[in-house]
PDB file of C-alpha atoms in Angstrom:
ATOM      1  CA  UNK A1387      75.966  81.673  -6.906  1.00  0.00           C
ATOM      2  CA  UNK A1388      73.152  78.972  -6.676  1.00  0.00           C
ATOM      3  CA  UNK A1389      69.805  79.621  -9.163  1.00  0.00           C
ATOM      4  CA  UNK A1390      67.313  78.331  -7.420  1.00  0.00           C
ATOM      5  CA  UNK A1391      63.384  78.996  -8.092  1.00  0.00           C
ATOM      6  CA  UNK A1392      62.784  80.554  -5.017  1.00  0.00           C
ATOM      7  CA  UNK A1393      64.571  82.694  -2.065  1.00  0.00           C
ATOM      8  CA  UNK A1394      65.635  80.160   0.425  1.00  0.00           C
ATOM      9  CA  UNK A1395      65.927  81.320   3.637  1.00  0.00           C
ATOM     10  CA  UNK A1396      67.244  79.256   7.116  1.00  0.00           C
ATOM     11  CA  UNK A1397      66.078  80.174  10.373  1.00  0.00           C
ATOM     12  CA  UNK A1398      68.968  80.077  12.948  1.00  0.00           C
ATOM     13  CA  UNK A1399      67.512  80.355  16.779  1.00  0.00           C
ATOM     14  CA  UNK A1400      64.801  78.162  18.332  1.00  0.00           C
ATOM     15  CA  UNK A1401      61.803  77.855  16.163  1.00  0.00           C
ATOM     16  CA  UNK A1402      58.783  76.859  17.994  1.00  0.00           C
ATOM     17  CA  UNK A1403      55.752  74.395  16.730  1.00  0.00           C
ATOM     18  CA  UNK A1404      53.206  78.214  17.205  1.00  0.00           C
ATOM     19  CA  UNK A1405      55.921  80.112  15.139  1.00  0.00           C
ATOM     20  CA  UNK A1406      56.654  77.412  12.401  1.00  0.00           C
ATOM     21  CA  UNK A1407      52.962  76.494  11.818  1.00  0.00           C
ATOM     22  CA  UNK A1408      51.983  79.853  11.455  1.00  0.00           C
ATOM     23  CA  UNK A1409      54.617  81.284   8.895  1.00  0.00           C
ATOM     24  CA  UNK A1410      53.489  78.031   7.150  1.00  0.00           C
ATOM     25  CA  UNK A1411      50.432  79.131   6.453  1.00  0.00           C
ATOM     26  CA  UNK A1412      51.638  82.039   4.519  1.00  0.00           C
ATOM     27  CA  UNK A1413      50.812  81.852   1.139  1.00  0.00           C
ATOM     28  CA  UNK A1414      54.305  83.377  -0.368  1.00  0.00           C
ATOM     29  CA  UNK A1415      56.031  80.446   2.022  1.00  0.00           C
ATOM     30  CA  UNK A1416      56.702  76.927   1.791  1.00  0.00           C
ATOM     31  CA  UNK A1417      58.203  75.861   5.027  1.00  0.00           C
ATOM     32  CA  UNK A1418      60.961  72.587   4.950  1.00  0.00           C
ATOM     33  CA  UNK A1419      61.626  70.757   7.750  1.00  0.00           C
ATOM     34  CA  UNK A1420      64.464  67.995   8.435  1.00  0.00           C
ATOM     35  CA  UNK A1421      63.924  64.600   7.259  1.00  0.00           C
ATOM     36  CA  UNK A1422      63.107  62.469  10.562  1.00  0.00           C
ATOM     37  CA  UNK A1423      65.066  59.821   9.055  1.00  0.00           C
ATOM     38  CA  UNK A1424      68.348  61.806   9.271  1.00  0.00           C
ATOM     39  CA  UNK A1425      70.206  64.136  12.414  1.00  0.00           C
ATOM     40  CA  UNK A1426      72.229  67.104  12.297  1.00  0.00           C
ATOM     41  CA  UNK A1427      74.290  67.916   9.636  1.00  0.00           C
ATOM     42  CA  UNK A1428      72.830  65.633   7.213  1.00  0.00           C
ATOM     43  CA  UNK A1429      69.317  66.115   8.258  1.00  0.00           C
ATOM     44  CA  UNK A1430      70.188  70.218   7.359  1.00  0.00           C
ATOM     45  CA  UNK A1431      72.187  69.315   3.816  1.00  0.00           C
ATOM     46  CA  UNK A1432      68.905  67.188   2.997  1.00  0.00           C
ATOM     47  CA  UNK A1433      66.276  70.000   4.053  1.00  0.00           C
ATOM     48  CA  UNK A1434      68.523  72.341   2.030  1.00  0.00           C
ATOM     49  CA  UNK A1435      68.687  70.009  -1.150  1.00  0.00           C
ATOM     50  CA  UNK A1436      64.626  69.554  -0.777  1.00  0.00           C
ATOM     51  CA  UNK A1437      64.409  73.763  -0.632  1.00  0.00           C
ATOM     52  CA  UNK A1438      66.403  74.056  -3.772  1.00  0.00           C
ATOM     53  CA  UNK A1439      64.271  72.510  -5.929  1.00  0.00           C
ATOM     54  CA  UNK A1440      61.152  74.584  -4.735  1.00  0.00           C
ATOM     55  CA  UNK A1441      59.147  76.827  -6.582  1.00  0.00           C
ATOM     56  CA  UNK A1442      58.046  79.864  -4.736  1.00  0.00           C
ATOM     57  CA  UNK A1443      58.637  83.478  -3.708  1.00  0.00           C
ATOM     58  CA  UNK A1444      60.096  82.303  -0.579  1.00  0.00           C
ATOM     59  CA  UNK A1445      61.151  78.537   1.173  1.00  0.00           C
ATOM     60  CA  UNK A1446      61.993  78.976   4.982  1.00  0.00           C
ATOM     61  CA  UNK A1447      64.479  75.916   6.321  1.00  0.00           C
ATOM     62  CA  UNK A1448      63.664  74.819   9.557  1.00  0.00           C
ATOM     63  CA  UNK A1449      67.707  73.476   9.992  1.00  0.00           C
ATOM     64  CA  UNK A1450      70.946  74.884   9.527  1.00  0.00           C
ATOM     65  CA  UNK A1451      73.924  72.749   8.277  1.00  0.00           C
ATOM     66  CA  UNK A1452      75.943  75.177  10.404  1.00  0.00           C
ATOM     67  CA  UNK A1453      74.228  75.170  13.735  1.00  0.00           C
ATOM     68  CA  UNK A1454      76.509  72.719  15.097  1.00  0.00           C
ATOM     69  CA  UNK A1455      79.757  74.767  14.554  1.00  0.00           C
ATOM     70  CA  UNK A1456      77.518  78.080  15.485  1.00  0.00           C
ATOM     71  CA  UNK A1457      76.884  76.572  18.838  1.00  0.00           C
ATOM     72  CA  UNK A1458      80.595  75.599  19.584  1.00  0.00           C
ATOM     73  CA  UNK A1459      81.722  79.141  18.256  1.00  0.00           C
ATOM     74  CA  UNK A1460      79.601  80.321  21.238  1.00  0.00           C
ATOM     75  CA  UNK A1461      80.294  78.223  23.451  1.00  0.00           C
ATOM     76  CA  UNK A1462      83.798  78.997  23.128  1.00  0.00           C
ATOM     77  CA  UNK A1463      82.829  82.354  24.370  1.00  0.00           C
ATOM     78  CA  UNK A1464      80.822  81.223  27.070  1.00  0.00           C
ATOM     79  CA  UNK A1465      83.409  79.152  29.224  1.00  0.00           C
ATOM     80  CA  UNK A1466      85.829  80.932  31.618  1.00  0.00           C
ATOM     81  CA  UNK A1467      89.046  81.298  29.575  1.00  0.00           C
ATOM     82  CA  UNK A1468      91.304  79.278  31.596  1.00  0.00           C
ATOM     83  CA  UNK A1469      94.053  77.979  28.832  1.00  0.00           C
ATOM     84  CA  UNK A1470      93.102  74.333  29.311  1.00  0.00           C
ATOM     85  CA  UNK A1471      89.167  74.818  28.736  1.00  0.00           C
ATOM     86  CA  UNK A1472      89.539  77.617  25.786  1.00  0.00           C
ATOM     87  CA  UNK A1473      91.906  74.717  24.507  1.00  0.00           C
ATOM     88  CA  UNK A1474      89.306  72.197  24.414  1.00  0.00           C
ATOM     89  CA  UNK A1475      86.955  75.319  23.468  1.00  0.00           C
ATOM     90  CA  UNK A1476      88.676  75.714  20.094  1.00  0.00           C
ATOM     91  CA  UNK A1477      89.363  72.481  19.400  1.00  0.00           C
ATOM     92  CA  UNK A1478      85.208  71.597  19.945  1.00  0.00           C
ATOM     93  CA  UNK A1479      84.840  74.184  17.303  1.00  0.00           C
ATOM     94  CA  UNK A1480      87.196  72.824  14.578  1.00  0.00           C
ATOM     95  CA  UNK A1481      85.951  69.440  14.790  1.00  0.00           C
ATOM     96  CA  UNK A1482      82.633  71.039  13.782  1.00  0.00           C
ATOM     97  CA  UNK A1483      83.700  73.208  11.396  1.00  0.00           C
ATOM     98  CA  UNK A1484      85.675  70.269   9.683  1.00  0.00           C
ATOM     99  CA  UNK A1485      82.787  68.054   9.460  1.00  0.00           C
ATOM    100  CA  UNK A1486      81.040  71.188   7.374  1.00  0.00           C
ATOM    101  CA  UNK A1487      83.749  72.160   5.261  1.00  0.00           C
ATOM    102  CA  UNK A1488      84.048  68.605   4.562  1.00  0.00           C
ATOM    103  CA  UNK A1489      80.098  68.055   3.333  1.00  0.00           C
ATOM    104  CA  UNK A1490      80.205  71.375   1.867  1.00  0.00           C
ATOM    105  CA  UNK A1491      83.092  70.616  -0.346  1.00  0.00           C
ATOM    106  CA  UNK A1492      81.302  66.908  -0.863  1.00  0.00           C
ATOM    107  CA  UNK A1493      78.457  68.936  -2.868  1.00  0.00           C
ATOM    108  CA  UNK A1494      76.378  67.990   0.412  1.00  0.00           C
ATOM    109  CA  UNK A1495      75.354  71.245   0.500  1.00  0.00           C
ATOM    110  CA  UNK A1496      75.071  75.133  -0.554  1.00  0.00           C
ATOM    111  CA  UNK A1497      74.626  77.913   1.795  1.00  0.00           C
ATOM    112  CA  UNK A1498      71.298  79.471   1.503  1.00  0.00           C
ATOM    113  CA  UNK A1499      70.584  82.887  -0.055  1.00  0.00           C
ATOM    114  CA  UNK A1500      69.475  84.436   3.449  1.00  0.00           C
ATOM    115  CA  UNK A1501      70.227  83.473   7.386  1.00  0.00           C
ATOM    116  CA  UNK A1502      66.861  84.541   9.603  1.00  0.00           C
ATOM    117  CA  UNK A1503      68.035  85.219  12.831  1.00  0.00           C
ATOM    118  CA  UNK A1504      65.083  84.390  15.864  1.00  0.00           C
ATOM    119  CA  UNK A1505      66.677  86.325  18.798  1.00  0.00           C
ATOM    120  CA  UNK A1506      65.222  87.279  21.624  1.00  0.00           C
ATOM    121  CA  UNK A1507      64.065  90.851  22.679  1.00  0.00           C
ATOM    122  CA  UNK A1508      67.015  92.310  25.098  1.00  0.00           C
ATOM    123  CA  UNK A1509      66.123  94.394  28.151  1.00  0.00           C
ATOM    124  CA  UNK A1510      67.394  97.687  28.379  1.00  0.00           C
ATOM    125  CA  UNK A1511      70.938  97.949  28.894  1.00  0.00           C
ATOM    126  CA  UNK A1512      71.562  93.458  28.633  1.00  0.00           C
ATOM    127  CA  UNK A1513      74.610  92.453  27.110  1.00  0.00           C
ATOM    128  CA  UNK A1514      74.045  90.391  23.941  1.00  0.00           C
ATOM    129  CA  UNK A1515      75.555  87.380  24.321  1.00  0.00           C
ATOM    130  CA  UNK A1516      78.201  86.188  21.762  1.00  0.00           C
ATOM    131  CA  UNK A1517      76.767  84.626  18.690  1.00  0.00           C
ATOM    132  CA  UNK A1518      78.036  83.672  15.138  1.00  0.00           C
ATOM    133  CA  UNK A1519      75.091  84.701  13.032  1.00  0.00           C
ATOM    134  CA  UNK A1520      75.043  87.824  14.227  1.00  0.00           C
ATOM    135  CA  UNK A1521      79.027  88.464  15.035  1.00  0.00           C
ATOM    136  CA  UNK A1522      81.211  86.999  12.606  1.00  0.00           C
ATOM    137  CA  UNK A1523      78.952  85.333   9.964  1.00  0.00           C
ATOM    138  CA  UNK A1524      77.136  88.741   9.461  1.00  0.00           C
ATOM    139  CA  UNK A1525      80.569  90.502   9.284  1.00  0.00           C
ATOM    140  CA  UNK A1526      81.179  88.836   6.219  1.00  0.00           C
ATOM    141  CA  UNK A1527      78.145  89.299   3.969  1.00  0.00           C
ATOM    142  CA  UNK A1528      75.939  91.629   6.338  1.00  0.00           C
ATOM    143  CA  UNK A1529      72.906  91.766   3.869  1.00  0.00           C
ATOM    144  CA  UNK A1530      72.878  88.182   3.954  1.00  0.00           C
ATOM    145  CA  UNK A1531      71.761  87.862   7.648  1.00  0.00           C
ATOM    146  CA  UNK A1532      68.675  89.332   9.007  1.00  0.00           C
ATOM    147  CA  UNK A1533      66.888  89.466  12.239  1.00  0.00           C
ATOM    148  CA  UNK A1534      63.428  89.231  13.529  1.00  0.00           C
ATOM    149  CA  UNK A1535      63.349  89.679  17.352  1.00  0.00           C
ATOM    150  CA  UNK A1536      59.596  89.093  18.806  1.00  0.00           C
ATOM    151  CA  UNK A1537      58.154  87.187  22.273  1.00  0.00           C
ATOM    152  CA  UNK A1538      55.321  85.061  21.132  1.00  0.00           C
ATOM    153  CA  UNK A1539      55.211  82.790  18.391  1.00  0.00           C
ATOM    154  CA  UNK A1540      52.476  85.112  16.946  1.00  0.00           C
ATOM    155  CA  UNK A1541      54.395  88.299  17.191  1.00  0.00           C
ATOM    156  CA  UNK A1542      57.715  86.034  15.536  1.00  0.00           C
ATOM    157  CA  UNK A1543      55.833  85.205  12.569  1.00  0.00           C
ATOM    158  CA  UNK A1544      54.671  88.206  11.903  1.00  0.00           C
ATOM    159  CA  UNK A1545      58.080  89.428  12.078  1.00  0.00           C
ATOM    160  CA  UNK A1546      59.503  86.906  10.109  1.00  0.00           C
ATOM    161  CA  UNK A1547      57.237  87.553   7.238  1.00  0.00           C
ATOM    162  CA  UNK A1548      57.925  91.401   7.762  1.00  0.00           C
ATOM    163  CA  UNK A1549      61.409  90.775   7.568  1.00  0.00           C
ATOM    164  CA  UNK A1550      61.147  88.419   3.997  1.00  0.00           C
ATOM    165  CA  UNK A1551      59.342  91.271   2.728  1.00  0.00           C
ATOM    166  CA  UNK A1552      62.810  93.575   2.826  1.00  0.00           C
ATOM    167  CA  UNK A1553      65.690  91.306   2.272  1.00  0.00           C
ATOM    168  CA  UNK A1554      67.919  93.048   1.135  1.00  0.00           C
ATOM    169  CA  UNK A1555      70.647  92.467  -2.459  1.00  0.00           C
ATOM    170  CA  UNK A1556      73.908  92.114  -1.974  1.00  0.00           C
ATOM    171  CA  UNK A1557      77.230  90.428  -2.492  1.00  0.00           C
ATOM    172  CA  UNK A1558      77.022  86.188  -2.996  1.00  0.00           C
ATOM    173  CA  UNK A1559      78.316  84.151   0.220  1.00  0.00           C
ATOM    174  CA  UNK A1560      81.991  83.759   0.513  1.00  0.00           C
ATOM    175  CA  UNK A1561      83.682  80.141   0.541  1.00  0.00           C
ATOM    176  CA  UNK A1562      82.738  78.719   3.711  1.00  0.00           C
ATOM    177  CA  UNK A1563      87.168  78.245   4.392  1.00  0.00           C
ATOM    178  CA  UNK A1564      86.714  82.267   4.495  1.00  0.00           C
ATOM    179  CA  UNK A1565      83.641  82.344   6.727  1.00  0.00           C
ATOM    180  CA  UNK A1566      85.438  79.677   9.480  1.00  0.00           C
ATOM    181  CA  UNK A1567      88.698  81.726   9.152  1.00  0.00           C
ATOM    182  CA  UNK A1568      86.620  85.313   9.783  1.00  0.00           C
ATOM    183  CA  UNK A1569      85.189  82.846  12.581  1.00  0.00           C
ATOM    184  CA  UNK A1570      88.919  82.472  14.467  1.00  0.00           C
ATOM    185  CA  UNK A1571      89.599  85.776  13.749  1.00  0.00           C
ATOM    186  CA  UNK A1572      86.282  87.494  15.180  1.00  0.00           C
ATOM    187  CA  UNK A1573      88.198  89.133  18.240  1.00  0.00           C
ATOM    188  CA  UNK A1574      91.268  89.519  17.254  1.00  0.00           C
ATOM    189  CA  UNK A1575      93.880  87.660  19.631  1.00  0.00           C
ATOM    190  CA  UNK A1576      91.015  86.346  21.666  1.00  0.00           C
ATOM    191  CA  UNK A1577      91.087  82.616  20.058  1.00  0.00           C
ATOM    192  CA  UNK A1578      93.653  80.357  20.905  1.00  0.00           C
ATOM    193  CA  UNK A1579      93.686  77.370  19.151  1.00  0.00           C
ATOM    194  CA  UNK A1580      94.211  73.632  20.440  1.00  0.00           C
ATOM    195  CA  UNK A1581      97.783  72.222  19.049  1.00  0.00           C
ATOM    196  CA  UNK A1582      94.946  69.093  17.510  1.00  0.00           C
ATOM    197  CA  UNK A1583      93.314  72.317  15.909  1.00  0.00           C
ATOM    198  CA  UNK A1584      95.067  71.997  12.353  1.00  0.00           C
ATOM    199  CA  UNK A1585      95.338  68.286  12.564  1.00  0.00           C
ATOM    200  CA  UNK A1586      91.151  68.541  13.175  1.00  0.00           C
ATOM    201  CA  UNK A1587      90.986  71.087   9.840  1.00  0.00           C
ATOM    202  CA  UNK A1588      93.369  68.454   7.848  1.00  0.00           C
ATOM    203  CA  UNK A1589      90.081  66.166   7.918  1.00  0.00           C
ATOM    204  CA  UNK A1590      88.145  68.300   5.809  1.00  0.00           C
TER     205      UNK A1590
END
């Protein structure tokens, strides 16, 4: 487990300029946003290496080393599951989660002590589309993920703080090799994997 100075917390969903400027003015927050000189992955690993060295109750990321494998994860579950396009599904996915196992086990980065969710407010009755914060990330460590569901940016931050305020203890992260493997295993028999999906996981 990191020891860091502060809870450091990444917010996984869109984050608009309202939302983000007005958690930032909360005094118990420091908000960190990617480097403009870097993208993706790195620009994440950076933000998170900035957070760790912050003092105060509570430093909200504004990027997620993992968003890139989160969105092919859902994707996967999004495209008709024809053999050949669940093929190139799965093997989207691996080459993502390689590149992540690889920087985590670099040092690049640490997971952070919470995942924020920002999802949307369903209608009665919708269907809640897959996604792997809240599927099989959350199935893992479920006190480490939290959600804060509001419409306006106003109403989000005010949720977002709400939801700081009652994070709740529990177990450390496991390795991230456990979290991708929960990951294929999420619905059991569901995943097929691409025969370049091992060969794609030898990279990391």
């Amino acid at each position: 487990m990191r020891r860091n100075p502060a809870t450091v917390v990444v917010l996984a969903g869109h984050a608009s300029e309202g939302l983000l400027a007005a958690v930032g003015r909360s005094m118990n927050v420091v908000l960190v946003r990617p480097d403009d000189s870097a993208e993706g992955l790195d620009a994440a690993a950076g933000a998170l290496r900035r957070a760790a060295g912050i003092s105060s109750p509570y430093v909200l990321v504004a990027a997620d080393p993992l968003a890139a494998v989160a969105a092919e994860w859902r994707a996967m579950w999004e495209i008709p599951r024809e053999p050949s396009r669940a093929a190139a599904g799965s093997e989207a996915f691996e080459l993502r989660a390689a590149e992540a196992l690889a920087a985590w086990r670099a040092g690049q980065f640490e997971l952070p002590d919470y995942y924020l969710v920002l999802a949307e407010q369903a209608g009665p009755g919708a269907e809640q589309p897959p996604d792997f914060y809240l599927g099989p990330l959350r199935s893992v460590r479920p006190h480490r993920v939290a959600v804060a569901a509001a419409a306006e940016p106003a109403e989000q931050a005010a949720e977002v703080l709400t939801v700081l305020g009652s994070l709740r203890h529990g177990r450390w992260w496991p390795s991230l090799d456990e979290i991708f493997r929960t990951s294929r295993e999420f619905y059991p028999g569901s995943l097929t994997e691409s025969p370049d999906a091992g060969r794609a996981r030898l990279l990391a």
